[in-house]
Amino acid sequence: MYDQFYGFEGRPFQLTPDPHFYFESATHRKALSYLGYGLAQGEGFIVITGDIGAGKTTLVGHLMATVDPARLTAVKIVSTQVGGDDMLRLTAQSFGLPVDNMPKAQVLRQVESYLHAQARAGRRSLLIVDEAQNLSVSAIEELRMLSNFQLGGHSLLQIFLLGQPEFRDLMKSSQLEQLRQRVIATHHLEPMMESEVEPYILHRLSVVGWNGDPSFTPDAFAAIYAATGGVPRRVNVLASRVLLLGALDQLAEIDADAVAAVVADMGADSDAALEPVRPSVLDCVEEDDIVPAQPQKAVEANEAIALRAEIEALRARQPEPSVTLTTEIATLRAELNRLRAGQAEIQAVDPEALKDCFTLIEERLSSLEFRVGEQDVALRRVLTLLVEWVEREQRMGDPQQSAAA
């Protein structure tokens, strides 16, 4: 109704994700950088998490719209409350493979043959799994096994996992340690900053032909942020209702009073969708600290400080060089093999004591291998941040390149 009253060409605040309305907030820009980095690597898992309505699906839809389909075959799975075997079949069906009533072994051969054919044709394969927080451990393990397919030393399948914050907790499970070691980048989508709400709303309006009618006062944007916490979907819900009120009351200007009236009305309807949410507290190694709205130079200075702090944290977490850890792992493996080889010849040793010796060595070995894997993940993250930071500095230092962008 309000779109006709204000002469819009469409609905600017529809709830269905649409990549045409993609708005690059600071957190979405960083997530897009990670996705681009992951695509460039062509292997492993990329994990993007965010609260309900944070824009995960729109983000990936925007990325896929920029990818050449002649070079990348991308498919998406949304129904994730399935077991391992069903996840395998869903994957096969997403790639268009007929697998009805086939035994699992044959389904695996079908998928592997398809991925080989794609690679020989010069196309890479990408599987996007949405609502990953609903995945069972068996389904996640099935995805990990699919990522083992290789041709000529190159991975045949890359996987993006999109989920709500609880998926981060699921990934910390001891059962998914092998998956964690294959995650090459991860990012948590935060709500928009207060300074981003105005350009976000005006961007969506401009997509549908907004010509300045209605206008919005600065306090209207502040009121919308206060009521929604900057979560994109919540902003959409509130902005849509505000415009409906504007059409009913024939308002040419939307101010804070109009927003307050709608918020009060929605509160009377017991609509909990507009309860402001506080940004989640993230793991300091996985994500940057939350930064409030600031001028651009201050933001960049804080990013530099955060990057240095992250490097220092990484140094603090690895007092021993990786070479030393690797050498110790090799030594422990050799000792374990020697003890096992000579176990039948050892008669005077208490069997329980010998068993304890094996257990201690194996525990130390597992601990060292975990630390090496943890260091590798942390180093990848710091390298990614450094590359992103350097590229931004280069763009800012080259006026012609900035103008072209």
Coordinates of C-alpha atoms in Angstrom, one line a residue:
M1 CA 0.0 0.0 0.0
Y2 CA 2.6 2.6 1.0
D3 CA 4.7 1.8 -2.1
Q4 CA 1.9 3.0 -4.2
F5 CA 1.2 6.1 -2.1
Y6 CA 4.9 7.2 -2.3
G7 CA 5.4 6.1 -5.9
F8 CA 7.9 3.3 -5.2
E9 CA 8.7 0.8 -7.9
G10 CA 8.7 -2.0 -5.4
R11 CA 8.8 -2.9 -1.7
P12 CA 12.1 -1.5 -0.2
F13 CA 11.9 -3.4 3.1
Q14 CA 10.6 -6.8 2.2
L15 CA 11.7 -9.6 4.5
T16 CA 12.7 -12.1 1.8
P17 CA 16.5 -11.9 1.2
D18 CA 17.3 -10.1 -2.1
P19 CA 20.9 -9.5 -3.2
H20 CA 19.7 -6.5 -5.2
F21 CA 19.3 -4.7 -1.8
Y22 CA 22.7 -5.7 -0.5
F23 CA 24.2 -2.9 1.6
E24 CA 27.9 -3.1 2.5
S25 CA 28.1 -2.2 6.2
A26 CA 31.5 -2.5 7.9
T27 CA 30.8 -6.0 9.2
H28 CA 29.4 -7.2 5.8
R29 CA 32.4 -5.7 4.0
K30 CA 34.8 -7.8 6.2
A31 CA 32.7 -10.9 5.8
L32 CA 32.7 -10.4 2.0
S33 CA 36.5 -10.1 2.2
Y34 CA 36.7 -13.5 4.0
L35 CA 34.4 -15.1 1.4
G36 CA 36.5 -13.7 -1.4
Y37 CA 39.6 -14.9 0.3
G38 CA 38.1 -18.4 0.7
L39 CA 37.0 -18.6 -3.0
A40 CA 40.6 -17.6 -4.0
Q41 CA 42.0 -20.4 -1.9
G42 CA 39.6 -22.9 -3.5
E43 CA 39.6 -25.3 -0.5
G44 CA 38.5 -25.8 3.0
F45 CA 35.5 -24.4 4.9
I46 CA 34.4 -20.7 5.3
V47 CA 32.2 -20.1 8.3
I48 CA 29.9 -17.1 8.5
T49 CA 27.7 -16.7 11.6
G50 CA 25.3 -14.0 12.7
D51 CA 22.1 -13.5 14.6
I52 CA 18.7 -14.0 13.0
G53 CA 18.2 -11.3 10.4
A54 CA 21.8 -10.3 10.3
G55 CA 22.0 -10.6 6.5
K56 CA 23.9 -13.9 6.0
T57 CA 21.8 -15.1 3.1
T58 CA 21.8 -11.7 1.4
L59 CA 25.5 -11.5 1.7
V60 CA 26.1 -14.9 0.0
G61 CA 23.5 -14.1 -2.6
H62 CA 25.4 -10.9 -3.4
L63 CA 28.7 -12.8 -3.7
M64 CA 27.2 -15.4 -6.0
A65 CA 25.8 -12.7 -8.2
T66 CA 29.3 -11.5 -8.9
V67 CA 30.8 -15.0 -9.7
D68 CA 31.1 -16.2 -13.2
P69 CA 29.0 -19.4 -13.5
A70 CA 31.2 -20.6 -16.3
R71 CA 34.0 -20.9 -13.8
L72 CA 32.2 -21.9 -10.6
T73 CA 29.3 -24.2 -9.9
A74 CA 27.6 -23.2 -6.7
V75 CA 24.6 -24.9 -5.0
K76 CA 22.9 -24.2 -1.8
I77 CA 21.3 -26.4 0.9
V78 CA 18.8 -25.0 3.4
S79 CA 17.1 -28.0 5.0
T80 CA 19.8 -29.1 7.5
Q81 CA 18.0 -31.0 10.2
V82 CA 19.2 -34.3 8.7
G83 CA 21.6 -37.1 9.4
G84 CA 24.9 -37.8 7.6
D85 CA 23.5 -40.1 4.9
D86 CA 20.6 -37.6 4.1
M87 CA 23.1 -34.8 4.0
L88 CA 25.1 -36.7 1.4
R89 CA 22.0 -37.3 -0.7
L90 CA 20.9 -33.6 -0.4
T91 CA 24.3 -32.6 -1.7
A92 CA 24.1 -35.0 -4.6
Q93 CA 20.6 -33.8 -5.5
S94 CA 21.7 -30.1 -5.2
F95 CA 24.2 -30.8 -7.9
G96 CA 21.5 -32.4 -10.0
L97 CA 22.5 -36.0 -9.6
P98 CA 19.9 -38.8 -9.6
V99 CA 20.5 -40.8 -6.4
D100 CA 17.1 -42.1 -5.5
N101 CA 17.2 -45.6 -3.9
M102 CA 21.0 -45.8 -4.4
P103 CA 23.2 -47.2 -1.7
K104 CA 25.6 -44.8 0.0
A105 CA 28.7 -46.1 -1.7
Q106 CA 27.2 -45.5 -5.1
V107 CA 26.0 -42.0 -4.1
L108 CA 29.6 -41.2 -3.1
R109 CA 30.9 -42.4 -6.4
Q110 CA 28.3 -40.3 -8.2
V111 CA 29.4 -37.2 -6.3
E112 CA 33.1 -37.8 -6.8
S113 CA 32.6 -38.5 -10.6
Y114 CA 30.6 -35.3 -10.9
L115 CA 33.2 -33.2 -9.1
H116 CA 36.0 -34.7 -11.3
A117 CA 34.0 -33.9 -14.4
Q118 CA 33.6 -30.3 -13.2
A119 CA 37.3 -29.9 -12.5
R120 CA 38.2 -31.3 -15.9
A121 CA 35.8 -28.8 -17.5
G122 CA 37.7 -26.0 -15.7
R123 CA 34.9 -25.3 -13.2
R124 CA 35.2 -25.3 -9.4
S125 CA 32.4 -26.6 -7.2
L126 CA 31.0 -24.8 -4.1
L127 CA 28.5 -26.0 -1.6
I128 CA 26.7 -23.4 0.5
V129 CA 25.0 -24.8 3.6
D130 CA 22.6 -22.4 5.3
E131 CA 21.1 -22.8 8.8
A132 CA 24.3 -24.7 9.8
Q133 CA 23.3 -24.5 13.5
N134 CA 20.8 -27.3 12.8
L135 CA 23.4 -29.7 11.4
S136 CA 24.0 -32.9 13.3
V137 CA 27.5 -34.0 14.1
S138 CA 27.1 -36.9 11.6
A139 CA 26.0 -34.5 8.8
I140 CA 29.0 -32.2 9.5
E141 CA 31.3 -35.1 9.4
E142 CA 29.8 -36.2 6.1
L143 CA 30.5 -32.7 4.7
R144 CA 34.1 -32.9 6.0
M145 CA 34.6 -36.3 4.2
L146 CA 33.3 -34.8 1.0
S147 CA 35.9 -32.1 1.2
N148 CA 38.6 -34.9 1.0
F149 CA 37.9 -35.4 -2.7
Q150 CA 41.0 -34.3 -4.7
L151 CA 42.4 -34.2 -8.2
G152 CA 46.0 -33.6 -8.8
G153 CA 46.6 -32.4 -5.2
H154 CA 43.7 -29.8 -5.5
S155 CA 40.5 -30.0 -3.6
L156 CA 37.4 -30.7 -5.7
L157 CA 34.8 -29.2 -3.3
Q158 CA 34.7 -26.0 -1.2
I159 CA 32.1 -25.5 1.5
F160 CA 30.6 -22.3 3.0
L161 CA 28.7 -22.8 6.3
L162 CA 26.2 -20.1 7.3
G163 CA 24.7 -20.3 10.8
Q164 CA 23.4 -18.6 13.9
P165 CA 25.7 -17.9 16.8
E166 CA 25.0 -21.3 18.4
F167 CA 26.9 -22.9 15.5
R168 CA 30.1 -21.4 16.9
D169 CA 29.5 -23.4 20.1
L170 CA 28.8 -26.5 18.1
M171 CA 32.1 -26.2 16.3
K172 CA 33.9 -26.1 19.7
S173 CA 32.8 -29.7 20.3
S174 CA 35.7 -32.2 20.7
Q175 CA 34.0 -34.3 18.0
L176 CA 34.6 -31.6 15.4
E177 CA 38.3 -31.0 15.9
Q178 CA 39.1 -32.2 12.4
L179 CA 36.6 -29.8 10.9
R180 CA 38.0 -26.9 12.9
Q181 CA 41.4 -27.6 11.4
R182 CA 39.9 -27.2 7.9
V183 CA 38.2 -23.9 8.5
I184 CA 40.4 -21.3 6.7
A185 CA 38.3 -18.2 7.6
T186 CA 35.5 -17.3 9.9
H187 CA 33.5 -14.2 10.6
H188 CA 30.6 -13.2 12.9
L189 CA 28.2 -10.6 11.4
E190 CA 27.4 -7.9 13.9
P191 CA 24.4 -5.5 13.8
M192 CA 25.0 -2.3 11.9
M193 CA 26.4 0.7 13.8
E194 CA 24.1 3.6 14.5
S195 CA 25.9 5.7 11.8
E196 CA 25.0 3.0 9.2
V197 CA 21.3 2.9 9.7
E198 CA 20.6 6.1 7.7
P199 CA 22.6 5.1 4.6
Y200 CA 21.1 1.6 4.8
I201 CA 17.5 2.9 4.8
L202 CA 18.2 5.4 2.0
H203 CA 20.0 2.8 0.0
R204 CA 17.0 0.4 0.0
L205 CA 14.7 3.3 -0.8
S206 CA 16.9 4.4 -3.7
V207 CA 16.7 0.9 -5.2
V208 CA 12.9 1.2 -5.6
G209 CA 13.0 4.7 -7.1
W210 CA 12.6 6.9 -4.0
N211 CA 12.7 10.6 -4.9
G212 CA 12.9 12.1 -1.5
D213 CA 9.2 11.6 -0.6
P214 CA 8.9 10.9 2.3
S215 CA 11.9 12.6 3.9
F216 CA 13.4 11.4 7.2
T217 CA 14.6 13.5 10.0
P218 CA 17.9 12.6 11.8
D219 CA 16.1 11.8 15.0
A220 CA 13.9 9.3 13.1
F221 CA 17.0 7.3 12.1
A222 CA 18.2 7.5 15.7
A223 CA 14.9 6.2 17.0
I224 CA 14.9 3.3 14.5
Y225 CA 18.4 2.3 15.6
A226 CA 17.4 2.5 19.3
A227 CA 14.4 0.2 18.6
T228 CA 16.1 -2.4 16.4
G229 CA 19.7 -2.5 17.7
G230 CA 20.9 -2.2 14.0
V231 CA 19.8 -5.7 13.0
P232 CA 18.9 -5.4 9.3
R233 CA 15.8 -7.5 9.4
R234 CA 14.5 -5.7 12.4
V235 CA 15.2 -2.4 10.7
N236 CA 13.2 -3.6 7.7
V237 CA 10.2 -4.6 9.8
L238 CA 10.1 -1.3 11.6
A239 CA 10.8 0.9 8.5
S240 CA 8.0 -0.9 6.6
R241 CA 5.5 -0.3 9.4
V242 CA 6.6 3.4 9.7
L243 CA 6.1 3.9 6.0
L244 CA 2.7 2.3 6.3
L245 CA 1.8 4.8 9.0
G246 CA 3.1 7.5 6.8
A247 CA 0.9 6.5 3.9
L248 CA -2.2 6.2 6.2
D249 CA -1.6 9.6 7.7
Q250 CA -0.3 11.1 4.4
L251 CA 3.0 12.2 6.0
A252 CA 5.6 13.9 3.8
E253 CA 8.2 13.7 6.6
I254 CA 9.0 10.8 9.0
D255 CA 10.2 12.0 12.4
A256 CA 11.0 10.4 15.7
D257 CA 7.4 10.8 16.9
A258 CA 6.2 8.7 13.9
V259 CA 8.7 6.0 14.8
A260 CA 7.8 6.0 18.5
A261 CA 4.1 5.7 17.6
V262 CA 4.8 2.6 15.5
V263 CA 7.1 1.1 18.1
A264 CA 4.4 1.6 20.8
D265 CA 1.8 0.0 18.5
M266 CA 4.1 -3.0 17.7
G267 CA 4.7 -3.3 21.5
A268 CA 1.0 -3.5 22.1
D269 CA 0.9 -6.3 19.5
S270 CA 3.5 -8.1 21.6
D271 CA 5.9 -8.1 18.7
A272 CA 9.2 -9.1 20.3
A273 CA 11.0 -8.8 17.0
L274 CA 12.0 -5.2 17.8
E275 CA 13.6 -5.8 21.2
P276 CA 17.1 -4.4 20.8
V277 CA 19.9 -7.0 20.9
R278 CA 23.3 -6.4 22.3
P279 CA 26.3 -7.4 20.2
S280 CA 27.6 -10.8 21.2
V281 CA 30.9 -11.1 22.9
L282 CA 33.2 -12.8 20.5
D283 CA 36.3 -14.9 21.0
C284 CA 39.3 -12.5 20.8
V285 CA 41.3 -14.8 18.6
E286 CA 38.4 -15.4 16.1
E287 CA 37.0 -11.9 15.7
D288 CA 37.9 -8.3 16.3
D289 CA 36.6 -6.4 19.3
I290 CA 33.3 -4.6 18.8
V291 CA 34.0 -1.0 17.7
P292 CA 31.3 1.8 18.2
A293 CA 30.5 4.3 15.5
Q294 CA 33.4 6.6 15.0
P295 CA 35.0 8.8 12.3
Q296 CA 36.8 6.8 9.6
K297 CA 40.3 7.7 10.7
A298 CA 39.5 6.6 14.3
V299 CA 38.1 3.3 13.1
E300 CA 41.2 2.6 11.0
A301 CA 43.5 3.5 14.0
N302 CA 41.5 1.2 16.2
E303 CA 41.7 -1.6 13.6
A304 CA 45.5 -1.2 13.5
I305 CA 45.6 -1.3 17.3
A306 CA 43.4 -4.4 17.3
L307 CA 45.6 -6.1 14.7
R308 CA 48.7 -5.5 16.7
A309 CA 47.0 -6.8 19.8
E310 CA 45.9 -9.9 18.0
I311 CA 49.5 -10.5 16.8
E312 CA 50.7 -10.1 20.4
A313 CA 48.0 -12.5 21.6
L314 CA 49.2 -15.0 18.9
R315 CA 52.8 -14.6 20.1
A316 CA 51.7 -15.2 23.7
R317 CA 49.8 -18.3 22.8
Q318 CA 52.8 -20.0 21.1
P319 CA 55.9 -19.7 23.4
E320 CA 57.5 -22.6 21.5
P321 CA 58.3 -22.3 17.8
S322 CA 56.3 -24.5 15.4
V323 CA 59.5 -26.2 14.4
T324 CA 60.2 -27.2 18.0
L325 CA 56.7 -28.6 18.4
T326 CA 56.9 -30.5 15.1
T327 CA 60.3 -32.0 16.2
E328 CA 58.8 -33.0 19.6
I329 CA 55.9 -34.6 17.9
A330 CA 58.2 -36.7 15.7
T331 CA 60.3 -37.7 18.7
L332 CA 57.2 -38.8 20.7
R333 CA 55.9 -40.8 17.7
A334 CA 59.2 -42.6 17.3
E335 CA 59.3 -43.3 21.1
L336 CA 55.8 -44.6 21.0
N337 CA 56.5 -46.9 18.0
R338 CA 59.7 -48.2 19.8
L339 CA 57.8 -49.1 22.9
R340 CA 55.1 -50.8 21.0
A341 CA 57.6 -52.7 18.9
G342 CA 59.4 -54.0 22.0
Q343 CA 56.3 -54.5 24.2
A344 CA 56.3 -58.3 23.6
E345 CA 60.0 -58.6 24.8
I346 CA 59.5 -56.6 28.0
Q347 CA 58.7 -59.1 30.8
A348 CA 59.9 -57.4 33.9
V349 CA 57.9 -54.2 33.5
D350 CA 54.5 -53.9 35.2
P351 CA 51.8 -54.0 32.4
E352 CA 49.8 -51.3 34.1
A353 CA 52.9 -49.1 34.3
L354 CA 53.6 -49.7 30.7
K355 CA 50.0 -48.9 29.8
D356 CA 50.3 -45.6 31.8
C357 CA 53.4 -44.8 29.8
F358 CA 51.6 -45.3 26.5
T359 CA 48.7 -43.1 27.8
L360 CA 51.0 -40.3 28.9
I361 CA 52.8 -40.2 25.6
E362 CA 49.6 -40.3 23.5
E363 CA 48.1 -37.5 25.6
R364 CA 51.2 -35.4 25.1
L365 CA 51.2 -36.2 21.4
S366 CA 47.5 -35.2 21.0
S367 CA 48.1 -32.0 22.9
L368 CA 51.0 -31.0 20.7
E369 CA 49.2 -31.8 17.5
F370 CA 46.2 -29.7 18.7
R371 CA 48.5 -26.8 19.4
V372 CA 50.1 -27.0 16.0
G373 CA 46.7 -27.0 14.4
E374 CA 45.5 -24.1 16.6
Q375 CA 48.6 -22.1 15.6
D376 CA 48.0 -22.7 12.0
V377 CA 44.4 -21.4 12.2
A378 CA 45.5 -18.3 14.2
L379 CA 48.3 -17.6 11.7
R380 CA 45.9 -17.9 8.8
R381 CA 43.6 -15.4 10.5
V382 CA 46.3 -12.8 11.2
L383 CA 47.7 -13.2 7.6
T384 CA 44.2 -12.5 6.3
L385 CA 43.8 -9.4 8.4
L386 CA 47.2 -8.1 7.4
V387 CA 46.4 -8.6 3.7
E388 CA 43.1 -6.8 4.1
W389 CA 44.7 -4.0 6.0
V390 CA 47.5 -3.5 3.5
E391 CA 45.2 -3.6 0.6
R392 CA 43.0 -0.9 2.1
E393 CA 46.0 1.3 2.9
Q394 CA 47.1 0.9 -0.7
R395 CA 43.7 1.9 -2.0
M396 CA 43.7 5.0 0.2
G397 CA 47.2 5.9 -0.9
D398 CA 46.3 5.7 -4.5
P399 CA 43.8 8.5 -5.3
Q400 CA 43.3 7.2 -8.9
Q401 CA 42.5 3.7 -7.7
S402 CA 40.2 5.0 -5.0
A403 CA 38.3 7.1 -7.6
A404 CA 38.0 4.1 -10.0
A405 CA 36.7 2.0 -7.2

